[in-house]
Amino acid sequence: MGQDITGDLFLGFDSSTQGLKAVAIDGSLRIVASQAVNFDRDLPEFGTHGGAHRGEDGLTVTAPPAMWVKALDLALERLRDAGFAFGRVATVSGSGQQHGSVWLKACAAEALKGLDAARPLHAQLGGIFATGASPIWMDSSTGAECRAREAALGGAQALATLTGSRAYERFTGNQIAKIRARQPEVYAATDRIALVSSFVAGLLAGRVAPIDWSDGSGMNLLDIRTRRWDAAALDCTGPDLARRLGEPVASHTDVGAVHAYYLKRFGFAAACRVIAFSGDNPCSLAGLRLQRPGDVAISLGTSDTMFATLSEPKPSADEGHIFVSPIDPAAYMAMICLRNGSLTREHVRDAVAERSWTRYAELMAHSPVGNGGRIGFYLKEPEITPTILKTGIFRFDASDQPAEAFEAPAEARAVLEAQFLSMRLHGGRIGIRPRTILATGGASVDPTVIRVMCDVFGAPVFVGDVPDSAAVGAAYRALHGWECRKQGVFVPFAELMAAAPAFRRAAEPDAAAHAVYSAMLPRYEALERRILG
């Protein structure tokens, strides 16, 4: 597009684990305002640590939904105090931490509809929750429910084929099954079950808002092909569940006008609309503008995450997730997470390179591409993808024999090659085959890391600074929903992203190096199977 559409603004919220962020963009995709609320620091009355409460069993992790209500008001107040022009906001959308659920009583609908601008949100909505402890994504207390779900639906692969993922403890369907079985009084008192994303959307629209297809894909309940709740998945979860969930909708859906509360209290225009909220991972895909099949992002952080746009899903019972795309109702997104990310790289750096990345790069320069056939597996923590519970460092020489140690240059190279070979292997199994790669996160500034990434995948690597990608993605989705509503048809997301700042090309693949890594991949896979037993 290249020019400001109308002068309107588009507001995105991200209710993450630790806080709530608001980001506003104009029609040229420039960020014009932002404010943040930290749950622990700014709302200490809720007593959270890292935005959550952890149970004595070490497995149960929840958050108070009333905290999310108060955080929304506080973020809006901070925008108002900074002089933000609420009257120019055309649409609002948002992102919520995936898998978290909010349990609403029957009185919630009337309470949301009747919001009084003379009183803050939290003072009016305290009585709407069937439970004040919302399960969130860090919860791992539903192992029994996961096993029961897989058994009821034909096994892990059948469940993945249906819903995009095998049964995961944090997924909302398994959390619902747990509450239905262990807290039947909560289930009985619940009229609607929202996700964090749809709950916050409902606060703004003054109604119980629908769950969108993309965030709904992270529940083990949605048929990712029909985009509807699967009857068998609902039946093994809880009675009368379809009514409690409501009908899911496409992610660009207009779910209603902003409630009069926000017009009177903050100055929103009566014409301002709310676009369906989605999950934080889907909104990050939007924020990083992964618009076409083959567009891949690799985020290098404490855990490494790879996600991509797909035209056809390839769900796996062993690794990764498939969600409905948040920016194209006919497409999908794939995601895998590797727990052994930056902390594992730093462990090797400290051991062989005197805690210096400069020295690390020097060591890499003295080791050949492919490391002379040496392969290592560096598992400081139990791994998510693939599921490996054992920890330790497992080294193999060029003859696939166990090795006690590598020399420093080989050790430095082995950890990087292993991490990206793992991404290529496991991402490929769910259909991720990069045409281009966008590298983000702390290690994306290191040319040594980028070079290995680029050559393992054989794809050009771009870098760009996209802080708060979920909040920015929510704002982009607000713009997208507004344009779809205005034109009365689905508008390709890519058409609206032409004005976004370009990412910088950081590396082009070396064909010879890529061939070495392609030859290594079957060996890596076979050695991984040995470790898995």
Coordinates of C-alpha atoms in Angstrom, one line a residue:
M1 CA 0.0 0.0 0.0
G2 CA 2.8 2.4 1.0
Q3 CA 0.5 5.2 2.2
D4 CA -1.6 5.8 5.3
I5 CA -5.1 4.4 4.6
T6 CA -7.3 7.0 6.2
G7 CA -5.4 8.4 9.2
D8 CA -7.2 5.8 11.4
L9 CA -5.4 3.9 14.1
F10 CA -5.4 0.2 14.9
L11 CA -4.9 -1.0 18.5
G12 CA -3.5 -4.3 19.5
F13 CA -3.3 -5.9 22.9
D14 CA -1.1 -8.8 24.1
S15 CA -2.0 -10.4 27.4
S16 CA 1.1 -12.5 27.9
T17 CA 2.1 -14.6 30.9
Q18 CA 3.9 -11.7 32.7
G19 CA 2.0 -8.7 31.6
L20 CA -0.4 -6.9 29.2
K21 CA 1.0 -4.8 26.3
A22 CA -0.9 -2.3 24.1
V23 CA 0.5 -1.2 20.8
A24 CA -1.1 1.2 18.3
I25 CA -0.2 1.5 14.6
D26 CA -1.4 3.8 11.9
G27 CA -2.4 2.8 8.4
S28 CA 1.2 2.9 7.3
L29 CA 2.1 0.3 9.9
R30 CA 4.1 2.7 12.0
I31 CA 3.9 2.2 15.8
V32 CA 2.5 5.4 17.2
A33 CA 1.9 4.4 20.9
S34 CA 2.6 1.7 23.3
Q35 CA 2.1 1.0 27.0
A36 CA 2.7 -2.0 29.2
V37 CA 1.5 -3.4 32.5
N38 CA 3.6 -5.9 34.5
F39 CA 1.4 -8.1 36.6
D40 CA 3.8 -8.7 39.4
R41 CA 5.0 -5.2 39.7
D42 CA 2.0 -3.1 38.8
L43 CA -0.7 -5.4 40.4
P44 CA 1.0 -6.8 43.5
E45 CA -2.4 -7.3 45.2
F46 CA -2.8 -10.5 43.1
G47 CA 0.4 -12.1 44.6
T48 CA 1.7 -13.6 41.4
H49 CA 5.2 -14.6 40.5
G50 CA 5.9 -14.4 36.8
G51 CA 2.3 -13.6 36.4
A52 CA 1.2 -17.0 37.9
H53 CA 0.4 -19.0 41.0
R54 CA 2.1 -22.3 41.4
G55 CA 0.5 -25.1 43.3
E56 CA 2.1 -27.2 46.0
D57 CA 2.1 -30.2 43.8
G58 CA 4.7 -28.6 41.5
L59 CA 2.4 -29.3 38.5
T60 CA -0.6 -27.0 38.8
V61 CA -0.1 -23.4 37.5
T62 CA -2.9 -20.9 37.4
A63 CA -3.5 -17.1 37.2
P64 CA -6.4 -15.0 38.5
P65 CA -8.6 -13.8 35.7
A66 CA -9.5 -10.7 37.7
M67 CA -5.9 -9.6 37.2
W68 CA -6.4 -9.6 33.5
V69 CA -9.5 -7.4 33.9
K70 CA -7.6 -4.8 36.0
A71 CA -4.6 -4.9 33.7
L72 CA -6.8 -3.9 30.7
D73 CA -8.2 -0.8 32.5
L74 CA -4.6 0.1 33.7
A75 CA -3.2 -0.1 30.2
L76 CA -6.0 2.0 28.8
E77 CA -5.5 4.6 31.6
R78 CA -1.8 4.8 30.8
L79 CA -2.5 5.4 27.1
R80 CA -5.0 8.1 28.0
D81 CA -2.5 9.8 30.4
A82 CA 0.0 9.8 27.5
G83 CA -2.4 11.7 25.3
F84 CA -3.4 8.8 23.0
A85 CA -6.1 9.6 20.5
F86 CA -8.6 6.9 21.2
G87 CA -11.2 8.6 19.0
R88 CA -9.1 7.7 15.9
V89 CA -9.0 4.0 16.6
A90 CA -10.9 2.2 13.9
T91 CA -10.5 -1.4 15.2
V92 CA -9.1 -3.3 18.2
S93 CA -7.7 -6.8 18.3
G94 CA -5.5 -8.8 20.5
S95 CA -3.3 -11.7 21.6
G96 CA -3.7 -13.9 24.6
Q97 CA -1.4 -16.5 26.1
Q98 CA -2.4 -19.7 24.4
H99 CA -4.2 -22.5 26.3
G100 CA -5.3 -20.4 29.3
S101 CA -9.0 -20.7 30.1
V102 CA -11.6 -18.4 31.8
W103 CA -14.6 -19.9 33.4
L104 CA -17.7 -17.7 33.3
K105 CA -21.0 -17.9 35.2
A106 CA -24.3 -17.2 33.5
C107 CA -24.3 -13.7 35.0
A108 CA -21.2 -12.8 32.9
A109 CA -23.2 -11.9 29.8
E110 CA -25.4 -9.3 31.6
A111 CA -22.5 -7.9 33.6
L112 CA -20.5 -7.4 30.4
K113 CA -23.4 -5.9 28.6
G114 CA -24.2 -3.5 31.5
L115 CA -20.7 -2.0 32.1
D116 CA -20.9 1.3 33.9
A117 CA -18.3 3.9 32.8
A118 CA -18.4 5.5 36.2
R119 CA -16.7 2.4 37.8
P120 CA -13.5 0.5 36.8
L121 CA -13.9 -2.8 35.2
H122 CA -12.6 -4.9 38.0
A123 CA -15.1 -3.4 40.5
Q124 CA -18.0 -4.6 38.3
L125 CA -16.8 -8.1 37.1
G126 CA -15.5 -9.8 40.2
G127 CA -18.6 -12.0 40.5
I128 CA -18.6 -13.4 37.0
F129 CA -16.0 -16.2 37.5
A130 CA -16.9 -19.8 38.3
T131 CA -13.3 -20.1 39.5
G132 CA -10.8 -17.5 40.4
A133 CA -7.9 -19.7 39.3
S134 CA -7.6 -20.0 35.5
P135 CA -5.3 -22.8 34.3
I136 CA -2.6 -21.5 32.0
W137 CA 0.0 -22.9 29.6
M138 CA 2.6 -23.7 32.3
D139 CA 0.3 -26.2 34.0
S140 CA 1.4 -29.9 33.7
S141 CA -1.2 -31.6 36.0
T142 CA -3.4 -33.3 33.4
G143 CA -1.3 -36.4 32.4
A144 CA -4.2 -38.7 33.2
E145 CA -6.6 -36.7 31.1
C146 CA -4.2 -36.6 28.2
R147 CA -3.9 -40.4 28.3
A148 CA -7.6 -40.8 28.5
R149 CA -8.1 -38.4 25.5
E150 CA -5.7 -40.3 23.3
A151 CA -7.3 -43.6 24.2
A152 CA -10.8 -42.3 23.5
L153 CA -9.9 -40.8 20.1
G154 CA -7.8 -43.7 18.6
G155 CA -4.3 -42.9 19.8
A156 CA -1.8 -40.0 19.7
Q157 CA -1.5 -39.9 15.9
A158 CA -5.3 -40.0 15.3
L159 CA -5.7 -37.1 17.8
A160 CA -2.9 -35.1 16.1
T161 CA -4.4 -35.8 12.7
L162 CA -7.8 -34.5 14.0
T163 CA -6.8 -31.6 16.2
G164 CA -3.3 -30.7 15.0
S165 CA -1.5 -32.0 18.1
R166 CA -1.3 -35.0 20.3
A167 CA -2.6 -34.6 23.8
Y168 CA -0.6 -32.0 25.7
E169 CA -1.0 -31.3 29.4
R170 CA -1.4 -27.6 28.9
F171 CA -4.0 -27.8 26.1
T172 CA -7.3 -26.5 27.2
G173 CA -9.4 -29.5 26.4
N174 CA -7.4 -31.5 28.9
Q175 CA -7.7 -28.7 31.5
I176 CA -11.4 -28.8 31.0
A177 CA -11.6 -32.5 31.5
K178 CA -9.6 -32.2 34.7
I179 CA -11.9 -29.5 36.2
R180 CA -15.0 -31.4 35.1
A181 CA -13.7 -34.5 37.0
R182 CA -12.0 -33.0 40.0
Q183 CA -14.0 -29.8 40.5
P184 CA -17.5 -30.7 39.3
E185 CA -19.0 -27.8 41.2
V186 CA -16.9 -25.4 39.1
Y187 CA -18.0 -27.1 35.9
A188 CA -21.6 -27.1 36.9
A189 CA -21.4 -23.3 37.7
T190 CA -19.9 -22.5 34.4
D191 CA -22.0 -21.2 31.6
R192 CA -19.2 -20.3 29.1
I193 CA -15.6 -21.3 28.9
A194 CA -13.4 -18.7 27.2
L195 CA -9.8 -18.6 26.2
V196 CA -7.7 -15.7 27.5
S197 CA -7.8 -14.2 24.1
S198 CA -11.6 -14.4 23.7
F199 CA -12.1 -13.3 27.3
V200 CA -10.2 -10.0 26.8
A201 CA -12.0 -9.5 23.4
G202 CA -15.3 -9.8 25.3
L203 CA -14.2 -7.2 27.9
L204 CA -13.9 -4.7 25.0
A205 CA -17.0 -5.8 23.1
G206 CA -19.2 -6.1 26.3
R207 CA -20.2 -9.6 25.5
V208 CA -19.0 -13.2 25.7
A209 CA -16.8 -13.2 22.5
P210 CA -16.2 -16.2 20.4
I211 CA -13.0 -18.3 20.3
D212 CA -11.2 -17.9 17.0
W213 CA -10.1 -20.8 14.8
S214 CA -6.4 -20.3 15.3
D215 CA -6.3 -20.1 19.1
G216 CA -9.0 -22.8 19.2
S217 CA -6.6 -25.1 17.5
G218 CA -4.6 -25.2 20.7
M219 CA -7.3 -27.0 22.7
N220 CA -7.3 -30.7 21.4
L221 CA -10.9 -30.0 20.6
L222 CA -11.1 -28.4 17.2
D223 CA -11.1 -30.3 13.9
I224 CA -8.5 -28.3 12.1
R225 CA -9.9 -29.1 8.7
T226 CA -13.6 -28.4 9.2
R227 CA -12.8 -25.5 11.7
R228 CA -15.5 -26.9 14.0
W229 CA -15.5 -28.5 17.4
D230 CA -15.2 -32.3 17.0
A231 CA -18.1 -34.1 18.6
A232 CA -16.0 -37.1 19.8
A233 CA -13.4 -34.8 21.3
L234 CA -16.1 -32.8 23.1
D235 CA -17.8 -36.0 24.4
C236 CA -14.7 -37.3 26.1
T237 CA -14.1 -33.9 27.8
G238 CA -17.3 -32.9 29.4
P239 CA -21.1 -32.7 29.0
D240 CA -22.9 -29.9 27.2
L241 CA -19.4 -28.6 26.2
A242 CA -20.3 -27.3 22.7
R243 CA -22.7 -24.8 24.3
R244 CA -20.2 -23.8 26.9
L245 CA -17.6 -23.1 24.2
G246 CA -19.8 -21.4 21.6
E247 CA -19.2 -21.5 17.9
P248 CA -15.6 -20.7 16.8
V249 CA -15.0 -18.1 14.2
A250 CA -12.4 -17.1 11.6
S251 CA -9.6 -14.9 13.0
H252 CA -10.5 -11.9 11.0
T253 CA -14.1 -11.8 12.2
D254 CA -15.7 -8.6 13.5
V255 CA -17.2 -9.6 16.9
G256 CA -18.9 -6.3 17.6
A257 CA -18.6 -2.7 18.5
V258 CA -16.4 -1.5 21.4
H259 CA -18.8 -1.2 24.4
A260 CA -20.1 2.2 25.4
Y261 CA -18.0 1.9 28.6
Y262 CA -14.9 2.7 26.6
L263 CA -16.5 5.5 24.6
K264 CA -17.4 7.3 27.8
R265 CA -14.4 6.5 29.9
F266 CA -11.6 6.8 27.3
G267 CA -13.0 8.5 24.3
F268 CA -13.2 5.7 21.7
A269 CA -15.4 6.4 18.7
A270 CA -18.8 4.7 18.5
A271 CA -17.8 3.2 15.1
C272 CA -14.8 1.4 16.6
R273 CA -15.0 -2.4 16.2
V274 CA -13.5 -5.4 17.9
I275 CA -11.8 -8.0 15.7
A276 CA -11.6 -11.5 17.1
F277 CA -8.5 -12.0 19.4
S278 CA -6.2 -14.9 18.9
G279 CA -3.3 -16.7 20.7
D280 CA 0.2 -15.3 21.3
N281 CA 1.9 -17.7 18.9
P282 CA -0.5 -17.1 16.0
C283 CA -0.2 -13.3 16.6
S284 CA 3.5 -13.6 16.5
L285 CA 3.2 -15.2 13.1
A286 CA 1.2 -12.2 12.0
G287 CA 3.7 -9.8 13.6
L288 CA 6.6 -11.4 11.8
R289 CA 4.5 -11.3 8.5
L290 CA 4.9 -15.0 7.6
Q291 CA 2.4 -14.7 4.8
R292 CA 3.2 -17.4 2.3
P293 CA 4.0 -21.2 2.5
G294 CA 7.7 -21.4 3.0
D295 CA 8.0 -18.3 5.1
V296 CA 9.6 -19.5 8.3
A297 CA 10.7 -17.7 11.5
I298 CA 13.2 -19.1 13.9
S299 CA 13.2 -17.5 17.3
L300 CA 16.5 -18.1 19.2
G301 CA 15.8 -17.7 22.9
T302 CA 15.9 -19.7 26.1
S303 CA 13.9 -22.2 24.1
D304 CA 14.2 -22.1 20.3
T305 CA 11.0 -21.9 18.4
M306 CA 10.3 -22.4 14.7
F307 CA 7.0 -21.6 13.1
A308 CA 5.8 -21.2 9.5
T309 CA 2.8 -20.8 7.2
L310 CA 1.6 -24.0 5.5
S311 CA -0.9 -24.7 2.8
E312 CA -1.4 -28.3 3.8
P313 CA -1.1 -29.7 7.4
K314 CA 1.1 -32.7 8.3
P315 CA 0.3 -33.2 12.0
S316 CA 2.6 -35.5 14.0
A317 CA 2.0 -37.4 17.2
D318 CA 5.7 -37.0 18.0
E319 CA 6.5 -33.3 17.5
G320 CA 5.1 -29.9 17.0
H321 CA 1.7 -28.4 16.5
I322 CA -0.5 -27.5 13.6
F323 CA -2.9 -24.5 14.1
V324 CA -5.3 -22.9 11.7
S325 CA -3.6 -19.8 10.3
P326 CA -4.6 -16.5 12.0
I327 CA -4.2 -14.5 8.8
D328 CA -5.6 -16.8 6.1
P329 CA -8.7 -18.9 7.0
A330 CA -7.7 -21.5 4.3
A331 CA -4.1 -22.0 5.5
Y332 CA -2.3 -23.4 8.5
M333 CA 0.6 -22.6 10.8
A334 CA 3.1 -25.1 12.1
M335 CA 5.2 -24.7 15.2
I336 CA 7.9 -26.7 17.0
C337 CA 9.7 -25.8 20.2
L338 CA 13.2 -27.0 21.3
R339 CA 13.8 -26.5 25.0
N340 CA 17.6 -26.7 24.7
G341 CA 18.2 -23.3 23.2
S342 CA 20.3 -20.3 24.2
L343 CA 21.1 -21.7 27.7
T344 CA 22.6 -24.8 26.1
R345 CA 24.6 -22.7 23.6
E346 CA 25.9 -20.6 26.5
H347 CA 26.9 -23.7 28.5
V348 CA 29.1 -24.9 25.6
R349 CA 30.5 -21.4 25.1
D350 CA 31.5 -21.1 28.7
A351 CA 33.1 -24.5 28.6
V352 CA 35.3 -24.1 25.5
A353 CA 35.4 -20.4 24.7
E354 CA 36.2 -18.6 28.0
R355 CA 32.6 -17.2 28.1
S356 CA 33.3 -15.2 25.0
W357 CA 31.3 -15.2 21.8
T358 CA 34.3 -13.7 20.0
R359 CA 36.5 -16.6 21.1
Y360 CA 33.6 -18.9 20.1
A361 CA 33.6 -17.5 16.5
E362 CA 37.4 -18.1 16.3
L363 CA 37.0 -21.7 17.3
M364 CA 34.2 -22.1 14.7
A365 CA 36.6 -20.8 12.1
H366 CA 39.0 -23.7 12.9
S367 CA 36.4 -26.4 12.4
P368 CA 35.1 -27.6 9.0
V369 CA 31.5 -27.6 7.9
G370 CA 30.0 -30.9 9.0
N371 CA 32.6 -31.1 11.8
G372 CA 34.5 -33.9 10.2
G373 CA 31.5 -36.2 10.8
R374 CA 31.3 -35.5 14.5
I375 CA 27.7 -35.2 15.9
G376 CA 26.6 -34.2 19.3
F377 CA 23.3 -34.1 21.2
Y378 CA 23.3 -31.4 23.9
L379 CA 20.4 -32.0 26.4
K380 CA 20.9 -29.8 29.4
E381 CA 17.1 -30.0 30.0
P382 CA 14.6 -32.7 29.0
E383 CA 13.7 -32.0 25.4
I384 CA 10.3 -31.1 24.0
T385 CA 11.0 -31.8 20.3
P386 CA 11.4 -34.7 20.2
T387 CA 10.4 -35.9 23.6
I388 CA 13.6 -36.9 25.3
L389 CA 13.4 -37.2 29.1
K390 CA 17.1 -38.1 29.7
T391 CA 19.6 -35.3 30.0
G392 CA 23.4 -35.1 29.3
I393 CA 25.7 -34.7 26.3
F394 CA 25.9 -37.5 23.8
R395 CA 28.8 -37.3 21.3
F396 CA 29.6 -39.5 18.3
D397 CA 32.6 -39.7 16.1
A398 CA 32.6 -40.0 12.3
S399 CA 32.0 -43.8 12.6
D400 CA 29.0 -43.3 14.9
Q401 CA 30.9 -44.6 17.9
P402 CA 30.4 -42.8 21.2
A403 CA 33.0 -40.2 22.1
E404 CA 33.9 -39.0 25.5
A405 CA 34.9 -35.5 24.4
F406 CA 35.5 -33.3 21.3
E407 CA 38.3 -30.8 20.9
A408 CA 37.2 -27.2 21.5
P409 CA 36.6 -26.2 17.9
A410 CA 34.6 -29.4 17.2
E411 CA 32.5 -28.9 20.4
A412 CA 31.7 -25.3 19.5
R413 CA 30.5 -26.4 16.1
A414 CA 28.7 -29.5 17.2
V415 CA 26.1 -27.8 19.4
L416 CA 25.1 -25.4 16.6
E417 CA 24.9 -28.0 13.9
A418 CA 22.9 -30.3 16.1
Q419 CA 20.4 -27.7 17.0
F420 CA 19.7 -26.7 13.4
L421 CA 19.7 -30.2 12.1
S422 CA 17.1 -31.1 14.7
M423 CA 15.0 -28.2 13.6
R424 CA 15.3 -29.2 9.9
L425 CA 14.5 -32.9 10.7
H426 CA 11.5 -32.3 13.0
G427 CA 10.2 -29.2 11.3
G428 CA 10.3 -31.1 8.0
R429 CA 8.1 -33.9 9.5
I430 CA 5.2 -31.5 10.0
G431 CA 5.7 -29.8 6.6
I432 CA 8.1 -26.9 7.4
R433 CA 10.4 -26.5 4.4
P434 CA 11.8 -22.9 4.4
R435 CA 11.9 -20.8 1.3
T436 CA 13.1 -17.9 3.5
I437 CA 13.9 -17.7 7.1
L438 CA 13.4 -14.7 9.5
A439 CA 15.8 -15.1 12.5
T440 CA 14.7 -13.3 15.7
G441 CA 15.8 -13.4 19.3
G442 CA 19.1 -12.8 21.1
A443 CA 21.3 -15.1 19.1
S444 CA 20.1 -13.8 15.7
V445 CA 22.7 -11.0 15.9
D446 CA 25.5 -13.5 15.8
P447 CA 26.8 -14.1 12.3
T448 CA 28.4 -17.4 13.3
V449 CA 25.0 -18.8 14.4
I450 CA 23.2 -17.3 11.3
R451 CA 25.8 -19.0 9.0
V452 CA 25.1 -22.5 10.3
M453 CA 21.3 -21.9 10.2
C454 CA 21.5 -20.6 6.6
D455 CA 23.6 -23.6 5.4
V456 CA 21.7 -26.3 7.2
F457 CA 18.4 -25.2 5.7
G458 CA 19.8 -24.0 2.4
A459 CA 17.6 -20.9 2.5
P460 CA 18.4 -17.2 2.8
V461 CA 18.2 -15.7 6.3
F462 CA 16.8 -12.3 7.1
V463 CA 16.9 -10.5 10.4
G464 CA 14.8 -7.7 11.8
D465 CA 14.0 -6.2 15.1
V466 CA 10.4 -7.0 16.0
P467 CA 10.0 -6.5 19.7
D468 CA 6.6 -7.4 21.0
S469 CA 5.8 -9.3 17.9
A470 CA 2.5 -10.7 19.4
A471 CA 1.2 -7.2 20.2
V472 CA 2.3 -5.8 16.9
G473 CA 0.7 -8.8 15.2
A474 CA -2.5 -8.1 17.0
A475 CA -2.4 -4.5 15.7
Y476 CA -1.8 -5.8 12.2
R477 CA -4.7 -8.2 12.6
A478 CA -6.9 -5.3 13.7
L479 CA -6.0 -3.5 10.5
H480 CA -6.6 -6.7 8.5
G481 CA -10.1 -7.3 10.1
W482 CA -11.0 -3.7 9.5
E483 CA -10.1 -3.9 5.8
C484 CA -12.0 -7.2 5.4
R485 CA -15.0 -5.7 7.0
K486 CA -14.8 -2.5 4.9
Q487 CA -14.5 -4.4 1.6
G488 CA -17.0 -7.1 2.5
V489 CA -14.7 -9.9 1.3
F490 CA -11.5 -11.5 2.7
V491 CA -8.5 -9.4 1.8
P492 CA -5.1 -11.1 1.6
F493 CA -3.0 -10.2 4.6
A494 CA 0.0 -9.7 2.4
E495 CA -1.7 -6.8 0.5
L496 CA -1.8 -4.8 3.7
M497 CA 1.8 -5.5 4.7
A498 CA 3.5 -3.8 1.8
A499 CA 4.2 -0.7 3.8
A500 CA 5.9 -2.7 6.6
P501 CA 9.7 -2.1 7.1
A502 CA 11.8 -4.6 5.1
F503 CA 13.8 -7.2 6.9
R504 CA 17.6 -7.2 6.3
R505 CA 19.1 -10.0 4.4
A506 CA 21.8 -11.5 6.6
A507 CA 23.1 -14.5 4.8
E508 CA 22.8 -16.5 1.6
P509 CA 23.2 -20.3 1.7
D510 CA 26.4 -21.9 0.5
A511 CA 25.5 -24.8 -1.9
A512 CA 28.4 -27.0 -0.9
A513 CA 27.9 -26.5 2.8
H514 CA 24.1 -27.3 2.4
A515 CA 25.0 -30.5 0.6
V516 CA 27.2 -31.6 3.5
Y517 CA 24.4 -31.0 6.0
S518 CA 21.9 -32.8 3.8
A519 CA 24.2 -35.8 3.8
M520 CA 24.5 -35.6 7.6
L521 CA 20.8 -35.5 8.2
P522 CA 20.1 -39.3 7.9
R523 CA 23.0 -40.0 10.3
Y524 CA 21.7 -37.4 12.7
E525 CA 18.2 -39.0 12.6
A526 CA 19.6 -42.5 13.2
L527 CA 21.8 -41.4 16.1
E528 CA 18.8 -39.6 17.7
R529 CA 16.9 -42.8 17.5
R530 CA 19.7 -44.5 19.4
I531 CA 19.4 -41.9 22.2
L532 CA 15.7 -42.3 22.3
G533 CA 16.1 -46.1 22.6

